Short mmCIF file of C-alpha atoms in Angstrom, two decimals:
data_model
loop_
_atom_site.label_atom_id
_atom_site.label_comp_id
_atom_site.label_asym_id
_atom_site.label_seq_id
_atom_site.Cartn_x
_atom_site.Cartn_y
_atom_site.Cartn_z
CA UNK A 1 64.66 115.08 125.09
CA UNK A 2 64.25 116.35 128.78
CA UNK A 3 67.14 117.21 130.90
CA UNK A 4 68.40 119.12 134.36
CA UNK A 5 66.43 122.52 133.55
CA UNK A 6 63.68 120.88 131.92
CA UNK A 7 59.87 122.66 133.00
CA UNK A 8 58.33 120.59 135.34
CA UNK A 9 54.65 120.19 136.48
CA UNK A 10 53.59 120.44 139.55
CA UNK A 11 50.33 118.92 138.68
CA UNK A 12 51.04 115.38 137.99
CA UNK A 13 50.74 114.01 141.22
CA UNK A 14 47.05 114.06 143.20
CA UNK A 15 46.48 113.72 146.80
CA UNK A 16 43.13 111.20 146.22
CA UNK A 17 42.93 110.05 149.17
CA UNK A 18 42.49 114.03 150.76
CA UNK A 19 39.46 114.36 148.77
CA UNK A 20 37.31 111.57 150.24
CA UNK A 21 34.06 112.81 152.02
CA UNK A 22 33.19 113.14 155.26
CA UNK A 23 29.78 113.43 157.04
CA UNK A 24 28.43 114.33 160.40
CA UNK A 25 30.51 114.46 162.84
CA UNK A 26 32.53 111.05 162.37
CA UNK A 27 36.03 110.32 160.83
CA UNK A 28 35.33 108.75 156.92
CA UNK A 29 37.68 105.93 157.76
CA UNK A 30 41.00 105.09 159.61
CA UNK A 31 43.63 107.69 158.97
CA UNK A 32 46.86 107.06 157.61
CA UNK A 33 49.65 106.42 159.84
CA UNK A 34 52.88 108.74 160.12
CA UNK A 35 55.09 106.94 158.16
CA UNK A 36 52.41 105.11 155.91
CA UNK A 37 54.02 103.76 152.91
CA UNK A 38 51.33 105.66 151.35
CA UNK A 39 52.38 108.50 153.12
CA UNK A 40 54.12 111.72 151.03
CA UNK A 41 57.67 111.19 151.69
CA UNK A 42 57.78 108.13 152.35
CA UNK A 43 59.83 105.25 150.94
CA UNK A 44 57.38 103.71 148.39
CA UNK A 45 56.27 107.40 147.27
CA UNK A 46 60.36 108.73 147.14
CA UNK A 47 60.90 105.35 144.87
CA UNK A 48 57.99 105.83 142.95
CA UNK A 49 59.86 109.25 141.96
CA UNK A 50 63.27 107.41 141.30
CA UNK A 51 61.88 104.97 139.25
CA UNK A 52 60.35 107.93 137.06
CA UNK A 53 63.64 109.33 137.08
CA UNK A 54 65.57 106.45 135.36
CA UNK A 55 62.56 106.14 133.08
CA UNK A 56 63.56 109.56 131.83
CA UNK A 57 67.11 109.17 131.81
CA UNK A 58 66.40 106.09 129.57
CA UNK A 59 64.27 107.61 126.88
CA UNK A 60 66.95 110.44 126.39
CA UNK A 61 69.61 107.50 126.44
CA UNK A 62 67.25 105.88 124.06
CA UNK A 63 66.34 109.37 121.62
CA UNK A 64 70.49 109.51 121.30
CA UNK A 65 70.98 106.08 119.83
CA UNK A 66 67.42 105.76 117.89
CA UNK A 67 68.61 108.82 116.07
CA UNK A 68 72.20 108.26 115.60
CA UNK A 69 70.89 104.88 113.97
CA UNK A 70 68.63 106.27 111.82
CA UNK A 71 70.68 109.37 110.60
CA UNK A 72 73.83 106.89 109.68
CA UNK A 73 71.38 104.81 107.69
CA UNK A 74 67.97 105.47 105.80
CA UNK A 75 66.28 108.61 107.53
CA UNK A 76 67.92 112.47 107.78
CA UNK A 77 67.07 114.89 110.21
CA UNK A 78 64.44 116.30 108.68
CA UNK A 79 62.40 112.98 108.57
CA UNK A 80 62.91 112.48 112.18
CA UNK A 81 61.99 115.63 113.37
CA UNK A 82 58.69 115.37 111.90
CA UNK A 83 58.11 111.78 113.53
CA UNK A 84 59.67 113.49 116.80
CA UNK A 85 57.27 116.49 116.94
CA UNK A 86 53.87 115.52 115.38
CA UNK A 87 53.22 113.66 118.38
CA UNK A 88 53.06 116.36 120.71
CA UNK A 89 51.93 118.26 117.94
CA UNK A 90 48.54 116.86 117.73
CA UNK A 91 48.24 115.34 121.67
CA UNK A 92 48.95 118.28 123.29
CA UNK A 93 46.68 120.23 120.70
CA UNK A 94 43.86 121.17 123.13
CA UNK A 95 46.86 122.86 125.02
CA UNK A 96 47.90 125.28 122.77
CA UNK A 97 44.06 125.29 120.92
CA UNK A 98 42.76 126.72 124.65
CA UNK A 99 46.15 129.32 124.36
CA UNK A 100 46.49 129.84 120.92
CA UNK A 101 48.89 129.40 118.34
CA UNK A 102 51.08 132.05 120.02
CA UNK A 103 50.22 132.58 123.98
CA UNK A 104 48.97 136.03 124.58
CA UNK A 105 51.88 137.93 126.07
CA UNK A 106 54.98 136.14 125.01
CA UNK A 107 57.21 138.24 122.92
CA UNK A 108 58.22 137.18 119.60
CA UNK A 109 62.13 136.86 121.22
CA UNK A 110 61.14 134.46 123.74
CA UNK A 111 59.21 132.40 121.72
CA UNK A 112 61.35 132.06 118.89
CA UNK A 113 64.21 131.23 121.57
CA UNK A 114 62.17 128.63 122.77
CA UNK A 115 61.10 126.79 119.59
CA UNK A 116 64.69 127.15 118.56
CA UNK A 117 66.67 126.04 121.81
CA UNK A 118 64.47 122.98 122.23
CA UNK A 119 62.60 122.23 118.97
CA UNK A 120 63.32 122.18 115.29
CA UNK A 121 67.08 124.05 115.64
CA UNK A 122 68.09 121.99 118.19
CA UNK A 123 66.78 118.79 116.93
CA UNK A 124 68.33 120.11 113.58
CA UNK A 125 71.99 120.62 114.54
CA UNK A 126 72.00 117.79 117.31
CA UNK A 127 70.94 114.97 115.05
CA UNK A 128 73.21 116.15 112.19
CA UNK A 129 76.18 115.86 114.61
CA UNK A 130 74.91 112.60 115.35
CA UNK A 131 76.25 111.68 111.52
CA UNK A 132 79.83 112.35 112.70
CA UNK A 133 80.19 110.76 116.53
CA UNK A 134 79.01 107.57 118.31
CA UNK A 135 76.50 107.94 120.66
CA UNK A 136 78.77 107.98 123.80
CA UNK A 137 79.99 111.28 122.89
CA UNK A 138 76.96 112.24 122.08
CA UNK A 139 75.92 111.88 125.67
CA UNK A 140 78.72 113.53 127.14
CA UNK A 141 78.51 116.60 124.59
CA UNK A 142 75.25 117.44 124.60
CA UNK A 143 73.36 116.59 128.06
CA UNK A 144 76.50 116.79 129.65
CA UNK A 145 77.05 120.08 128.55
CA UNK A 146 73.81 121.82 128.80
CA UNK A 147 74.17 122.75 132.50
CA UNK A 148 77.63 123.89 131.70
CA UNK A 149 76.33 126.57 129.30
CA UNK A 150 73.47 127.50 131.28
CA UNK A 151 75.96 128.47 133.57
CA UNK A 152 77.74 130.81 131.63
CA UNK A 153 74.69 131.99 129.89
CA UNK A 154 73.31 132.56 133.61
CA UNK A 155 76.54 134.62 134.24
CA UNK A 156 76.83 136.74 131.51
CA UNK A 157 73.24 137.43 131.10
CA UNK A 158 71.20 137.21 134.09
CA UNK A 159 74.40 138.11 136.99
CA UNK A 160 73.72 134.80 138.70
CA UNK A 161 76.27 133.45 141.42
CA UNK A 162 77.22 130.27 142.02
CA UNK A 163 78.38 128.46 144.98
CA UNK A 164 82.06 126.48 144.85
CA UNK A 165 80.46 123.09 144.90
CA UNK A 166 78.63 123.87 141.95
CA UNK A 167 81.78 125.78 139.70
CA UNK A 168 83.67 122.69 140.76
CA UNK A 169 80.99 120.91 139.16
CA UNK A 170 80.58 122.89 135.95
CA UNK A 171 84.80 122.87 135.72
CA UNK A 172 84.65 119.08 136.01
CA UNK A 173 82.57 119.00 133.22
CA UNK A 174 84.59 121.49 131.10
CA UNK A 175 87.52 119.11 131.61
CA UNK A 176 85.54 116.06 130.82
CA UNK A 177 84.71 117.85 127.72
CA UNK A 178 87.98 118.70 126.71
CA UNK A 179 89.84 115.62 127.46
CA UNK A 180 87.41 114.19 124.65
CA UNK A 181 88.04 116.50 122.18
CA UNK A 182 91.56 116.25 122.80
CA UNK A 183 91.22 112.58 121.52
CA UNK A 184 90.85 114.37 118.33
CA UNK A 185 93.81 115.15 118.10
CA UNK A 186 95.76 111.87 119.63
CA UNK A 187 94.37 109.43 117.07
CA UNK A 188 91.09 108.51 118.73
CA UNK A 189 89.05 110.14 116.53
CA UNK A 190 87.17 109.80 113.25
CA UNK A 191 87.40 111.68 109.68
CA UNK A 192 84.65 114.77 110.62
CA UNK A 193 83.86 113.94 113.98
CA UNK A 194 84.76 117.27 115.10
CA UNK A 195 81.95 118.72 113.16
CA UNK A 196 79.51 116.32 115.00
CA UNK A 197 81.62 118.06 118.62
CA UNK A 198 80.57 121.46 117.18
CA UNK A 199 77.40 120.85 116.40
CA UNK A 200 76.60 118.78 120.00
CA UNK A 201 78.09 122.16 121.98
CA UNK A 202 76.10 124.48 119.76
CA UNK A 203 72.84 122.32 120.35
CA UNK A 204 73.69 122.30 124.13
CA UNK A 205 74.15 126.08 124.41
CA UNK A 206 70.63 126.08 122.13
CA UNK A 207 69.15 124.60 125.16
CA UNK A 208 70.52 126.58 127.69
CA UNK A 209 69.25 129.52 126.15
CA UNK A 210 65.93 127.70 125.66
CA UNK A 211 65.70 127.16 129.65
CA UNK A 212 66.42 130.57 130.28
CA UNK A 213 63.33 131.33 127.91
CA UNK A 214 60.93 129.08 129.02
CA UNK A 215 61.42 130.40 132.96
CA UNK A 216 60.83 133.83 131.43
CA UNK A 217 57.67 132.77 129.66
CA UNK A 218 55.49 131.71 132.32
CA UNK A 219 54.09 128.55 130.81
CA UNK A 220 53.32 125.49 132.10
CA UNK A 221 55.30 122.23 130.66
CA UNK A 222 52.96 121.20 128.62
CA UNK A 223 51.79 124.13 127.09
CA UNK A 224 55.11 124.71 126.60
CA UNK A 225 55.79 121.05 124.93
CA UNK A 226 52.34 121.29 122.79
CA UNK A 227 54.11 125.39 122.08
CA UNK A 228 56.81 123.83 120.72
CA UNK A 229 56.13 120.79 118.88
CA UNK A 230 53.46 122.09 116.86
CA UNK A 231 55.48 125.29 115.57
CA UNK A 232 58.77 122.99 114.75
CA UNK A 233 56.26 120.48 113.02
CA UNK A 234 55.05 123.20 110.85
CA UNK A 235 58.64 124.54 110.04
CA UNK A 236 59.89 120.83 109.51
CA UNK A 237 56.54 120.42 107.51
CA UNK A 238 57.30 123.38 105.04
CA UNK A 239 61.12 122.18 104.52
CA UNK A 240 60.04 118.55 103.64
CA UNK A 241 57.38 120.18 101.45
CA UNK A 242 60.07 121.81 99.62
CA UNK A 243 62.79 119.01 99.27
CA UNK A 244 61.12 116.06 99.93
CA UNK A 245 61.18 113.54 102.74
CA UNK A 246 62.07 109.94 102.83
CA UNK A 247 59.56 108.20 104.98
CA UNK A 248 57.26 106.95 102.81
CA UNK A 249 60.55 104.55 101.24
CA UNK A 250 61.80 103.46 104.75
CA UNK A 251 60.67 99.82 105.99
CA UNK A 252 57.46 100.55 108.59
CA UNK A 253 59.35 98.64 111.41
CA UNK A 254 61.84 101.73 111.13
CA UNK A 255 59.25 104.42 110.62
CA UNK A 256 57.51 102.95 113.97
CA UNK A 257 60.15 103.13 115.86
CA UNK A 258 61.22 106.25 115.13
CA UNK A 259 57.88 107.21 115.99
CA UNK A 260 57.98 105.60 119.39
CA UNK A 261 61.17 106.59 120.54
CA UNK A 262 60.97 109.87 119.30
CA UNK A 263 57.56 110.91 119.43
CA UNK A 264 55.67 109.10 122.29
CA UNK A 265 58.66 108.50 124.72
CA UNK A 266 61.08 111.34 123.90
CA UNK A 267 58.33 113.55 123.10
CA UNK A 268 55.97 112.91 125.60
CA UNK A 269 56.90 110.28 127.81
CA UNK A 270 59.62 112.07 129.65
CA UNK A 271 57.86 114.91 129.95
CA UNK A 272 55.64 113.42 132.33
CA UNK A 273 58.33 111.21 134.18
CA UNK A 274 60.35 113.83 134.86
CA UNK A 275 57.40 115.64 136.24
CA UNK A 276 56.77 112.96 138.41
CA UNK A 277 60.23 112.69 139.49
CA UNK A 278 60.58 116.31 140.38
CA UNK A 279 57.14 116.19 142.66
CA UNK A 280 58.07 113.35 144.37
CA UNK A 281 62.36 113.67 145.10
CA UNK A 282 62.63 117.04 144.11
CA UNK A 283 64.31 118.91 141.71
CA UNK A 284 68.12 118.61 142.66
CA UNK A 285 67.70 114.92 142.81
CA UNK A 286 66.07 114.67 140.10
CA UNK A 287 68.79 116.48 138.46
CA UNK A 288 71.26 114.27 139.71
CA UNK A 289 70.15 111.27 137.90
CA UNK A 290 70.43 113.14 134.50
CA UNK A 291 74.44 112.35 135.02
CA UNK A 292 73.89 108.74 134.02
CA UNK A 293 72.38 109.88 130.56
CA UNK A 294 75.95 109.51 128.85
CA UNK A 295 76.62 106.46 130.49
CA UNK A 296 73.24 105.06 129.00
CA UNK A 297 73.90 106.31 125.61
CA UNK A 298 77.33 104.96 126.00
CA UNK A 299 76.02 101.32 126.43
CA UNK A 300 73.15 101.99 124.10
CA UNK A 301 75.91 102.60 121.48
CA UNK A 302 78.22 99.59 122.08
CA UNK A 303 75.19 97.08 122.62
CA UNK A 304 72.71 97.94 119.67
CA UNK A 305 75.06 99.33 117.68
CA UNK A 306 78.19 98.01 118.10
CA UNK A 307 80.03 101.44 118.86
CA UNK A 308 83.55 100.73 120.75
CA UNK A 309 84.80 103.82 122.89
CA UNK A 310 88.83 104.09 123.61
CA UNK A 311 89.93 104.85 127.28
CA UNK A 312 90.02 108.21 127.06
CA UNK A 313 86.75 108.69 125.59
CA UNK A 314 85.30 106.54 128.97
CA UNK A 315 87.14 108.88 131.41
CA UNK A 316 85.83 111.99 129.52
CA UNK A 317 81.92 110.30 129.89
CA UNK A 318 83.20 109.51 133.70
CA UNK A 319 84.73 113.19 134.70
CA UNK A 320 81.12 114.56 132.49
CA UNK A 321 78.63 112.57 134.73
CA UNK A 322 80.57 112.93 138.06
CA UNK A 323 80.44 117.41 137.20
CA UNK A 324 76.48 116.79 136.20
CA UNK A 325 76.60 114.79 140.12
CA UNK A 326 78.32 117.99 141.90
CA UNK A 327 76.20 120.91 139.85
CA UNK A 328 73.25 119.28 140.26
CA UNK A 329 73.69 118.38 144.41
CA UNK A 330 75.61 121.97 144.85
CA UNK A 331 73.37 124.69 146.52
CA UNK A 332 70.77 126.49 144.52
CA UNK A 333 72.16 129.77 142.46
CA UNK A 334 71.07 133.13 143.67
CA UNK A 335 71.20 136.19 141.84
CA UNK A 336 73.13 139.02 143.14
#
């Protein structure tokens, strides 16, 4: 999963077309008119970038309820994660074979923050929440409230300042989040779901910290990614070594989907859409469309799995993605 603070490249998108030779003294061809639709900035290249954007914003809608399907019927966490990180694993390989194992110059804090805020701790705690809620809260507990917490981590840690668009933002948010918890206690809520709650707000403050890391690292997004994947693969490798694993008993239709959702879309996929997204409607924007994520996993959850949410629970996913809208669209933080 890739959300607001995720790394982005910068190298995904090539200007071809700048590159074509010239000789003599002559023009190579006819040059492109101001306002070309070929032209950076312009309508087909800014939709080009939306389009990417929903993509993402579908595979992490799609990663939610793939895993809360599988976890609430034949495969555990465990099982998942190593379908959800061998992918990257092995095709990002000549990433981290060129930078090593473990990157020259990245402490031992900052990389274990990293492969724990967005790889096998995360994926650990998030998908055994997933046991315990329907995927609509998971969207609004986790995505929702990952740019909450990297606010406050931001805050405390780092003395960054916010403008008032952007607290008004993050306190939408907080009240989104508490309205649906409060559902726990008005009868909308299941035997245990609050441990699935906990576990989504722990996994979102994972990431937070996680962001925070990866800015302090210095890598690139995939290097980062290939980082990542291959030391939670090993990890998830060692536990299944010791306790066993359950996909060689699953059907193959379930094994392969696990593997596509997780490992080539959620894995992979998104990193390079949002990439693309960010390069071509920038980052804010970008940003912006992460707020439908719970809305996606909320239809995800009713249509392919049958999931119904009660009123409050929609107005909690509606207050969540309107404070993702005003954080992300705010003014950019500064540091005192």
């Amino acid at each position: 999963m890739t959300v607001q603070n995720a790394p982005v490249d910068a190298g995904f998108d090539h200007n071809v077309a700048s590159q074509a030779p010239q000789t003599g003294g002559t023009k190579a061809g006819p040059q492109p008119q101001k306002g070309s639709l070929d032209a950076k900035g312009s309508f087909a290249y800014r939709l080009v970038g939306m389009a990417a954007a929903m993509t993402t914003v579908t595979i992490w809608a799609a990663w939610i309820v793939s895993t809360r399907y599988s976890v609430t019927n034949n495969l555990g966490p465990v099982d998942i994660g190593l379908l959800r990180f061998a992918v990257p694993a092995i095709v990002l390989s000549p990433v981290w074979l060129k930078h090593g194992i473990w990157p020259r110059g990245l402490s031992p804090l900052t990389g274990l923050a990293m492969i724990c805020g967005s790889g096998v701790l995360f994926f650990l705690v998030a998908s055994t929440g997933m046991q315990y809620a329907p995927a609509a809260h998971v969207g609004a507990l986790l995505p929702g409230a990952m740019p909450l917490w990297a606010a406050i981590l931001g805050v405390l840690f780092f003395g960054e300042r916010f403008s008032a668009l952007r607290w008004a933002g993050y306190a939408t948010i907080a009240i989104g989040i508490l309205l649906m918890v409060a559902g726990l206690f008005t009868g909308h809520g299941q035997p245990g779901m609050w441990r699935g709650y906990a576990m989504f707000l722990s996994a979102a403050c994972l990431w937070a910290g996680y962001t925070h890391a990866y800015h302090k690292s210095g890598m690139g997004p995939l290097h980062a990614a290939g980082f990542i994947g291959l030391w939670s693969f090993v990890v998830l490798a060692v536990v299944a070594a010791i306790r066993g694993t359950a996909l060689l008993d699953v059907p193959l239709a379930d094994a392969g989907l696990q593997l596509l959702t997780q490992g080539v879309l959620s894995g992979f996929g998104a990193i390079i859409c949002y990439g693309i997204a960010v390069r071509r409607i920038g980052s804010t924007r970008a940003s912006a469309f992460a707020a439908l994520a719970p809305a996606f996993a909320a239809l995800g959850g009713k249509w392919v799995l049958g999931e119904d949410l009660s009123i409050l629970a929609i107005i909690a996913v509606i207050l969540v993605m309107a404070g993702v809208v005003l954080a992300a669209l705010a003014t950019d933080r500064v540091k005192n």
